[in-house]
Amino acid sequence: MASVLIVYYSRGGHTAKITQAMAEHIRQQGHLCDVVTVAEAQAIDWDKYDTLALGACVLYGSYDKSVFAFANQYQQQLNSKPSSFFSVNVVARNPEKRIPENNKYLQKFIELSAWKPKDVKVIAGKVDYPSWRWYDRWMIQLIMKMTDGPTDPKAVIDYTDWQDVNCYADHLIDLTQ
Ligand SMILES: Cc1cc2nc3c(=O)[nH]c(=O)nc-3n(C[C@H](O)[C@H](O)[C@H](O)COP(=O)(O)O)c2cc1C
C-alpha cells in the first residue's frame, strides 16, 4: 500500500477540488492519501509518506508566496522521496500548453523554487468570472482578450480534464513503486 501526501494552495477552490479528486482516486485504489493546504502544513509526519506532491494555482503569472516558502522550507523532505509538482492555470486550456516545457508558469516555478521538482504536471483550471472580484475579472478578461479566450463576464468554464487528473493520481502511486 502506498502512502501519498498532497499539499496544495488554492485561492478560489478549484485546485482544492482537483486535489480532493486525486485523493479520492488514490484511496479508491486501496492506498492512503492525506491532503493539507500549504497554510496548514506545519507539523507533517514526513516518515508516514512514500510520495509527496505539491500543487498550486497560478495567480497573475506566478504563485502565492506561501507556495515558494513551503518549497524552500521543506526542500530536503521533498527531495528525500519521490515527489511531484502540479500547476493549475487557464493558459493550459490549450492542450499544447499542458506540455510542461511549453507552459511558462510551470517553468517559472522550476526557475524560482528552491526545490527543483523532477516530476511535474500541468492541469487546466477554471474560469469563473462571476466569483472573481471586479479587478481580477477585469484583468483576466484583458489577458483572455489577448489570447483568444472567453471574455463574457458571466462565463464559468471548467477546463480540467478530470480523466487526466485520475491518470496523474495513478502516476503518483506509480512513483512510489
Ligand atoms: C486573480 C487571478 C489571477 C489569475 N492569473 C492567471 C494567470 O496569470 N495565468 C493563468 O493561466 N491563469 C490565471 N488565473 C486562473 C487560475 O489559475 C485558475 O482560475 C485556477 O483554476 C484557480 O484555481 P483556484 O480556484 O484553486 O484558485 C488567475 C485567476 C485569478 C483569480
Coordinates of N, CA and C and ligand atoms in Angstrom, one line a residue:
M1 N 0.8 -1.2 0.0 CA 0.0 0.0 0.0 C 0.9 1.3 0.0
A2 N 0.6 2.2 -0.9 CA 1.3 3.4 -1.0 C 0.7 4.4 0.0
S3 N 1.5 5.4 0.4 CA 1.1 6.4 1.3 C 1.5 7.8 0.7
V4 N 0.5 8.6 0.2 CA 0.8 9.8 -0.5 C 0.3 11.0 0.3
L5 N 1.1 12.1 0.3 CA 0.7 13.3 0.8 C 0.6 14.4 -0.3
I6 N -0.5 15.1 -0.4 CA -0.7 16.2 -1.3 C -0.8 17.5 -0.5
V7 N 0.1 18.4 -0.8 CA 0.0 19.7 -0.2 C -0.4 20.7 -1.3
Y8 N -1.4 21.6 -1.0 CA -1.8 22.4 -2.1 C -2.1 23.8 -1.7
Y9 N -2.1 24.7 -2.6 CA -2.6 26.1 -2.4 C -3.7 26.4 -3.4
S10 N -4.8 26.8 -2.9 CA -6.0 27.1 -3.8 C -6.5 28.5 -3.3
R11 N -6.8 29.3 -4.3 CA -7.4 30.6 -3.9 C -9.0 30.5 -3.9
G12 N -9.5 30.1 -5.1 CA -10.9 30.0 -5.3 C -11.6 28.7 -5.1
G13 N -10.8 27.7 -4.8 CA -11.4 26.4 -4.5 C -11.2 25.3 -5.6
H14 N -10.8 25.7 -6.8 CA -10.7 24.7 -7.9 C -9.5 23.8 -7.7
T15 N -8.3 24.3 -7.3 CA -7.2 23.4 -7.0 C -7.5 22.5 -5.9
A16 N -8.3 23.0 -4.9 CA -8.7 22.1 -3.8 C -9.6 21.0 -4.3
K17 N -10.4 21.3 -5.3 CA -11.3 20.3 -5.9 C -10.5 19.2 -6.6
I18 N -9.5 19.7 -7.4 CA -8.6 18.8 -8.1 C -7.9 17.9 -7.1
T19 N -7.4 18.5 -6.1 CA -6.6 17.7 -5.1 C -7.5 16.7 -4.4
Q20 N -8.7 17.0 -4.1 CA -9.6 16.1 -3.4 C -10.0 14.9 -4.4
A21 N -10.1 15.3 -5.7 CA -10.4 14.2 -6.7 C -9.3 13.2 -6.8
M22 N -8.0 13.8 -6.7 CA -6.8 12.9 -6.8 C -6.8 12.0 -5.5
A23 N -7.1 12.6 -4.4 CA -7.0 11.9 -3.1 C -8.0 10.7 -3.1
E24 N -9.3 11.1 -3.6 CA -10.3 10.0 -3.6 C -9.9 8.9 -4.5
H25 N -9.3 9.3 -5.7 CA -8.9 8.2 -6.7 C -7.9 7.3 -6.1
I26 N -6.9 7.9 -5.4 CA -5.8 7.1 -4.8 C -6.4 6.2 -3.7
R27 N -7.3 6.7 -2.9 CA -7.9 5.9 -1.8 C -8.7 4.8 -2.4
Q28 N -9.4 5.1 -3.5 CA -10.2 4.0 -4.2 C -9.4 2.8 -4.6
Q29 N -8.1 3.1 -4.9 CA -7.2 2.0 -5.3 C -6.6 1.3 -4.1
G30 N -7.1 1.7 -2.9 CA -6.7 1.0 -1.7 C -5.4 1.6 -1.0
H31 N -5.0 2.8 -1.4 CA -3.8 3.4 -0.9 C -4.3 4.5 0.1
L32 N -3.3 5.0 0.8 CA -3.5 6.1 1.8 C -3.2 7.4 1.1
C33 N -4.0 8.4 1.3 CA -3.7 9.7 0.8 C -4.2 10.8 1.7
D34 N -3.3 11.6 2.2 CA -3.6 12.8 3.1 C -3.5 14.0 2.2
V35 N -4.3 15.0 2.6 CA -4.4 16.3 1.9 C -4.3 17.4 2.9
V36 N -3.4 18.4 2.7 CA -3.3 19.6 3.5 C -3.0 20.8 2.7
T37 N -3.5 21.9 3.2 CA -3.2 23.2 2.5 C -1.8 23.6 2.9
V38 N -1.2 24.4 2.0 CA 0.2 24.9 2.4 C 0.1 25.6 3.7
A39 N -0.9 26.4 4.0 CA -1.1 27.1 5.2 C -1.1 26.2 6.5
E40 N -1.7 25.0 6.2 CA -1.9 24.0 7.4 C -0.6 23.2 7.6
A41 N 0.3 23.2 6.6 CA 1.4 22.2 6.5 C 2.5 22.6 7.5
Q42 N 2.2 22.5 8.8 CA 3.2 22.9 9.8 C 3.9 21.7 10.5
A43 N 3.1 20.7 10.9 CA 3.7 19.6 11.6 C 3.5 18.3 10.9
I44 N 4.0 18.2 9.7 CA 3.8 17.0 8.9 C 4.7 15.9 9.4
D45 N 4.1 14.7 9.5 CA 4.9 13.5 9.9 C 5.4 12.9 8.6
W46 N 6.6 13.4 8.1 CA 7.1 13.1 6.8 C 7.4 11.6 6.7
D47 N 7.7 10.9 7.8 CA 8.0 9.5 7.7 C 6.8 8.6 7.3
K48 N 5.6 9.2 7.5 CA 4.4 8.5 7.2 C 4.2 8.3 5.6
Y49 N 4.9 9.1 4.8 CA 4.6 9.1 3.4 C 5.7 8.5 2.5
D50 N 5.3 7.9 1.4 CA 6.2 7.4 0.4 C 6.4 8.4 -0.7
T51 N 5.3 9.1 -1.0 CA 5.4 10.0 -2.1 C 4.7 11.3 -1.7
L52 N 5.3 12.5 -2.2 CA 4.8 13.8 -1.9 C 4.5 14.6 -3.1
A53 N 3.4 15.3 -3.1 CA 3.0 16.2 -4.2 C 2.7 17.6 -3.7
L54 N 3.1 18.6 -4.4 CA 2.7 20.0 -4.1 C 2.0 20.5 -5.3
G55 N 0.9 21.2 -5.1 CA 0.1 21.7 -6.2 C -0.3 23.1 -5.9
A56 N -0.4 24.0 -6.9 CA -0.8 25.4 -6.7 C -1.4 26.0 -8.0
C57 N -2.3 26.9 -7.8 CA -2.9 27.6 -8.9 C -2.0 28.8 -9.3
V58 N -2.1 29.2 -10.5 CA -1.3 30.4 -11.0 C -2.2 31.6 -10.8
L59 N -1.6 32.6 -10.2 CA -2.2 33.9 -10.0 C -1.3 35.0 -10.5
Y60 N -1.8 35.7 -11.5 CA -1.0 36.8 -12.2 C 0.4 36.3 -12.5
G61 N 0.5 35.2 -13.2 CA 1.8 34.8 -13.8 C 2.7 34.1 -12.8
S62 N 2.3 34.0 -11.5 CA 3.1 33.3 -10.6 C 2.3 32.5 -9.5
Y63 N 2.9 32.3 -8.4 CA 2.2 31.5 -7.3 C 2.2 32.3 -6.0
D64 N 1.3 32.0 -5.2 CA 1.3 32.7 -3.9 C 2.7 32.5 -3.2
K65 N 3.1 33.5 -2.5 CA 4.5 33.4 -1.9 C 4.6 32.2 -0.9
S66 N 3.4 31.8 -0.3 CA 3.5 30.7 0.7 C 3.9 29.4 0.0
V67 N 3.6 29.3 -1.3 CA 4.0 28.1 -2.1 C 5.5 28.0 -2.2
F68 N 6.1 29.1 -2.5 CA 7.6 29.1 -2.6 C 8.2 29.0 -1.2
A69 N 7.6 29.6 -0.2 CA 8.1 29.4 1.2 C 8.1 28.0 1.6
F70 N 7.0 27.3 1.3 CA 6.8 25.8 1.6 C 7.9 25.0 0.9
A71 N 8.1 25.3 -0.4 CA 9.1 24.5 -1.2 C 10.5 24.8 -0.6
N72 N 10.7 26.0 -0.2 CA 12.0 26.4 0.3 C 12.3 25.7 1.7
Q73 N 11.3 25.8 2.6 CA 11.4 25.3 3.9 C 11.6 23.8 3.9
Y74 N 10.9 23.1 3.0 CA 10.8 21.6 3.1 C 11.5 21.0 1.9
Q75 N 12.4 21.7 1.2 CA 13.1 21.1 0.0 C 13.8 19.8 0.4
Q76 N 14.4 19.7 1.6 CA 15.1 18.5 1.9 C 14.1 17.3 2.0
Q77 N 13.0 17.5 2.6 CA 12.0 16.4 2.7 C 11.4 16.1 1.3
L78 N 11.2 17.1 0.5 CA 10.7 16.9 -0.8 C 11.7 16.1 -1.7
N79 N 12.9 16.4 -1.5 CA 14.0 15.7 -2.3 C 14.3 14.3 -1.8
S80 N 13.9 14.0 -0.5 CA 14.2 12.7 0.1 C 13.3 11.6 -0.4
K81 N 12.3 11.9 -1.1 CA 11.3 10.9 -1.6 C 10.8 11.2 -3.0
P82 N 10.2 10.2 -3.6 CA 9.6 10.6 -4.9 C 8.6 11.8 -4.7
S83 N 8.7 12.8 -5.5 CA 7.9 14.0 -5.3 C 7.5 14.6 -6.6
S84 N 6.4 15.4 -6.6 CA 5.9 15.9 -7.9 C 5.3 17.3 -7.6
F85 N 5.4 18.2 -8.6 CA 4.7 19.5 -8.5 C 3.7 19.6 -9.6
F86 N 2.5 20.1 -9.3 CA 1.5 20.3 -10.3 C 1.0 21.8 -10.3
S87 N 0.9 22.3 -11.5 CA 0.5 23.7 -11.6 C -0.9 23.8 -12.3
V88 N -1.8 24.6 -11.7 CA -3.2 24.7 -12.2 C -3.3 26.1 -12.8
N89 N -3.6 26.2 -14.1 CA -3.7 27.5 -14.8 C -4.6 27.4 -16.0
V90 N -5.1 28.6 -16.4 CA -6.1 28.5 -17.5 C -5.5 28.7 -18.9
V91 N -4.2 29.0 -18.9 CA -3.5 29.0 -20.2 C -3.4 27.6 -20.7
A92 N -3.4 26.6 -19.8 CA -3.4 25.2 -20.1 C -4.7 24.7 -20.7
R93 N -5.7 25.6 -20.9 CA -6.9 25.2 -21.7 C -6.5 24.8 -23.1
N94 N -5.4 25.3 -23.5 CA -4.8 24.9 -24.8 C -3.9 23.7 -24.6
P95 N -4.3 22.6 -25.2 CA -3.5 21.3 -24.9 C -2.0 21.4 -25.1
E96 N -1.6 22.2 -26.0 CA -0.1 22.4 -26.2 C 0.5 23.0 -24.9
K97 N -0.2 23.8 -24.2 CA 0.3 24.5 -23.0 C 0.3 23.5 -21.8
R98 N -0.2 22.3 -22.0 CA -0.2 21.4 -20.9 C 1.1 20.6 -20.9
I99 N 1.9 20.8 -22.0 CA 3.2 20.1 -22.0 C 4.1 21.0 -21.2
P100 N 4.7 20.4 -20.1 CA 5.5 21.2 -19.2 C 6.5 22.2 -19.8
E101 N 7.1 21.7 -20.8 CA 8.2 22.6 -21.5 C 7.5 23.8 -22.1
N102 N 6.2 23.7 -22.5 CA 5.6 24.8 -23.2 C 4.8 25.7 -22.2
N103 N 4.8 25.4 -21.0 CA 4.0 26.1 -20.0 C 4.9 27.0 -19.2
K104 N 4.8 28.3 -19.5 CA 5.7 29.3 -18.8 C 5.6 29.3 -17.3
Y105 N 4.4 29.0 -16.8 CA 4.1 29.1 -15.4 C 4.8 27.9 -14.7
L106 N 4.8 26.8 -15.3 CA 5.4 25.6 -14.8 C 7.0 25.9 -14.8
Q107 N 7.4 26.4 -15.9 CA 8.9 26.7 -16.0 C 9.3 27.8 -15.0
K108 N 8.3 28.7 -14.7 CA 8.6 29.8 -13.7 C 8.8 29.2 -12.3
F109 N 7.9 28.2 -12.0 CA 8.1 27.6 -10.7 C 9.4 26.9 -10.6
I110 N 9.8 26.2 -11.6 CA 11.1 25.5 -11.6 C 12.3 26.5 -11.4
E111 N 12.1 27.6 -12.1 CA 13.2 28.6 -12.0 C 13.3 29.3 -10.6
L112 N 12.1 29.6 -10.1 CA 12.1 30.4 -8.8 C 12.1 29.6 -7.5
S113 N 11.7 28.3 -7.6 CA 11.6 27.5 -6.4 C 13.0 26.9 -6.0
A114 N 13.2 26.9 -4.7 CA 14.5 26.3 -4.2 C 14.4 24.8 -4.4
W115 N 13.2 24.2 -4.3 CA 13.1 22.8 -4.6 C 12.9 22.7 -6.1
K116 N 13.7 21.9 -6.7 CA 13.6 21.7 -8.2 C 12.9 20.3 -8.4
P117 N 11.6 20.3 -8.7 CA 10.9 19.1 -8.8 C 11.4 18.3 -10.0
K118 N 11.5 17.0 -9.9 CA 12.0 16.2 -11.0 C 10.8 15.7 -11.8
D119 N 9.6 15.7 -11.2 CA 8.4 15.2 -11.8 C 7.4 16.4 -11.7
V120 N 6.8 16.7 -12.9 CA 5.9 17.9 -12.9 C 4.6 17.6 -13.8
K121 N 3.6 18.4 -13.5 CA 2.3 18.2 -14.2 C 1.7 19.6 -14.4
V122 N 1.1 19.8 -15.6 CA 0.3 21.0 -15.8 C -1.2 20.5 -15.9
I123 N -2.1 21.2 -15.2 CA -3.5 20.9 -15.2 C -4.3 22.2 -15.5
A124 N -5.2 22.0 -16.5 CA -6.0 23.2 -16.9 C -7.0 23.5 -15.7
G125 N -7.2 24.8 -15.4 CA -8.0 25.2 -14.3 C -9.4 25.7 -14.8
K126 N -9.9 26.6 -14.1 CA -11.3 27.0 -14.3 C -11.4 28.6 -14.4
V127 N -12.2 29.0 -15.4 CA -12.6 30.4 -15.5 C -13.9 30.6 -14.7
D128 N -13.9 31.5 -13.8 CA -15.1 31.7 -13.0 C -15.3 33.2 -12.8
Y129 N -15.6 33.9 -13.8 CA -15.7 35.4 -13.7 C -16.7 35.8 -12.6
P130 N -17.9 35.2 -12.5 CA -18.8 35.7 -11.5 C -18.3 35.7 -10.1
S131 N -17.4 34.7 -9.8 CA -17.0 34.6 -8.4 C -15.7 35.5 -8.2
W132 N -15.1 36.1 -9.2 CA -13.9 36.8 -9.0 C -14.2 38.3 -8.7
R133 N -13.3 38.9 -8.0 CA -13.5 40.4 -7.7 C -13.4 41.2 -9.0
W134 N -14.1 42.3 -9.0 CA -14.1 43.1 -10.3 C -12.8 43.3 -10.9
Y135 N -11.8 43.6 -10.1 CA -10.4 43.9 -10.6 C -9.8 42.7 -11.2
D136 N -9.9 41.5 -10.5 CA -9.4 40.3 -11.1 C -10.2 39.9 -12.4
R137 N -11.5 40.1 -12.3 CA -12.3 39.7 -13.5 C -11.8 40.6 -14.7
W138 N -11.7 41.9 -14.4 CA -11.3 42.8 -15.5 C -9.9 42.5 -16.0
M139 N -9.0 42.2 -15.2 CA -7.6 41.8 -15.6 C -7.6 40.5 -16.4
I140 N -8.3 39.6 -16.0 CA -8.3 38.3 -16.7 C -9.0 38.4 -18.0
Q141 N -10.1 39.2 -18.0 CA -10.7 39.4 -19.3 C -9.7 40.0 -20.3
L142 N -8.9 40.9 -19.8 CA -7.9 41.6 -20.7 C -6.9 40.5 -21.2
I143 N -6.4 39.7 -20.3 CA -5.5 38.6 -20.7 C -6.1 37.7 -21.7
M144 N -7.4 37.4 -21.4 CA -8.2 36.4 -22.3 C -8.4 37.1 -23.7
K145 N -8.6 38.4 -23.7 CA -8.8 39.1 -25.0 C -7.6 38.9 -25.9
M146 N -6.4 39.0 -25.2 CA -5.1 38.9 -25.9 C -4.8 37.5 -26.4
T147 N -5.4 36.5 -25.7 CA -5.1 35.1 -26.0 C -6.3 34.3 -26.6
D148 N -7.3 35.1 -27.1 CA -8.5 34.5 -27.7 C -9.2 33.6 -26.8
G149 N -9.3 33.9 -25.5 CA -10.1 33.1 -24.5 C -11.4 33.8 -24.3
P150 N -12.2 33.2 -23.4 CA -13.5 33.7 -23.1 C -13.5 35.0 -22.3
T151 N -14.4 36.0 -22.7 CA -14.4 37.3 -22.0 C -15.8 37.6 -21.5
D152 N -16.8 36.8 -21.7 CA -18.1 37.0 -21.2 C -18.1 37.0 -19.7
P153 N -18.4 38.2 -19.0 CA -18.3 38.2 -17.6 C -19.2 37.2 -16.8
K154 N -20.1 36.6 -17.5 CA -20.9 35.5 -16.9 C -20.3 34.1 -17.0
A155 N -19.2 34.1 -17.8 CA -18.6 32.7 -18.1 C -18.1 32.0 -16.9
V156 N -18.5 30.7 -16.8 CA -18.0 29.8 -15.8 C -17.6 28.5 -16.6
I157 N -16.3 28.3 -16.8 CA -15.9 27.2 -17.7 C -14.8 26.4 -17.0
D158 N -15.1 25.1 -16.8 CA -14.2 24.2 -16.1 C -13.4 23.5 -17.3
Y159 N -12.1 23.9 -17.4 CA -11.2 23.3 -18.4 C -10.5 22.0 -18.0
T160 N -10.7 21.6 -16.7 CA -10.0 20.5 -16.2 C -10.4 19.2 -16.9
D161 N -9.4 18.4 -17.3 CA -9.6 17.1 -17.8 C -9.6 16.1 -16.6
W162 N -10.8 15.8 -16.1 CA -10.8 15.0 -14.9 C -10.3 13.6 -15.0
Q163 N -10.4 13.1 -16.3 CA -9.8 11.7 -16.5 C -8.3 11.8 -16.4
D164 N -7.7 12.9 -16.9 CA -6.3 13.1 -16.8 C -5.9 13.3 -15.3
V165 N -6.7 13.9 -14.5 CA -6.4 14.1 -13.1 C -6.3 12.7 -12.5
N166 N -7.2 11.8 -12.8 CA -7.1 10.4 -12.3 C -5.8 9.8 -12.7
C167 N -5.4 10.0 -14.0 CA -4.2 9.4 -14.5 C -3.0 9.9 -13.7
Y168 N -3.0 11.2 -13.4 CA -1.9 11.8 -12.6 C -1.9 11.2 -11.2
A169 N -3.1 11.0 -10.7 CA -3.2 10.4 -9.3 C -2.6 9.0 -9.4
D170 N -2.9 8.2 -10.5 CA -2.3 6.9 -10.6 C -0.7 7.0 -10.8
H171 N -0.3 8.0 -11.4 CA 1.1 8.3 -11.6 C 1.8 8.5 -10.3
L172 N 1.1 9.2 -9.4 CA 1.7 9.4 -8.0 C 1.9 8.1 -7.3
I173 N 0.9 7.2 -7.5 CA 1.0 5.9 -6.8 C 2.2 5.2 -7.5
D174 N 2.4 5.2 -8.8 CA 3.5 4.6 -9.5 C 4.8 5.1 -9.1
L175 N 4.9 6.4 -8.7 CA 6.2 7.0 -8.3 C 6.7 6.2 -7.1
T176 N 5.8 5.7 -6.3 CA 6.1 5.1 -5.0 C 6.9 3.8 -5.3
Q177 N 6.5 3.1 -6.3 CA 7.0 1.7 -6.6 C 8.3 1.7 -7.3
Ligands
LIG1 C1 -6.6 36.7 -9.6 C2 -6.3 35.6 -10.6 C3 -5.2 35.7 -11.4 C4 -5.0 34.6 -12.4 N1 -3.9 34.7 -13.2 C5 -3.7 33.7 -14.1 C6 -2.6 33.8 -15.0 O1 -1.8 34.7 -14.9 N2 -2.5 32.8 -15.9 C7 -3.4 31.8 -16.0 O2 -3.2 30.9 -16.8 N3 -4.4 31.7 -15.1 C8 -4.6 32.6 -14.2 N4 -5.7 32.6 -13.4 C9 -6.6 31.4 -13.5 C10 -6.4 30.4 -12.3 O3 -5.1 29.9 -12.3 C11 -7.5 29.4 -12.4 O4 -8.7 30.0 -12.4 C12 -7.4 28.3 -11.4 O5 -8.4 27.3 -11.7 C13 -7.7 28.9 -10.0 O6 -7.6 27.9 -9.0 P1 -8.2 28.1 -7.6 O7 -9.7 28.1 -7.7 O8 -7.7 27.0 -6.8 O9 -7.7 29.4 -7.0 C14 -5.9 33.6 -12.5 C15 -7.1 33.5 -11.6 C16 -7.3 34.6 -10.7 C17 -8.5 34.5 -9.8

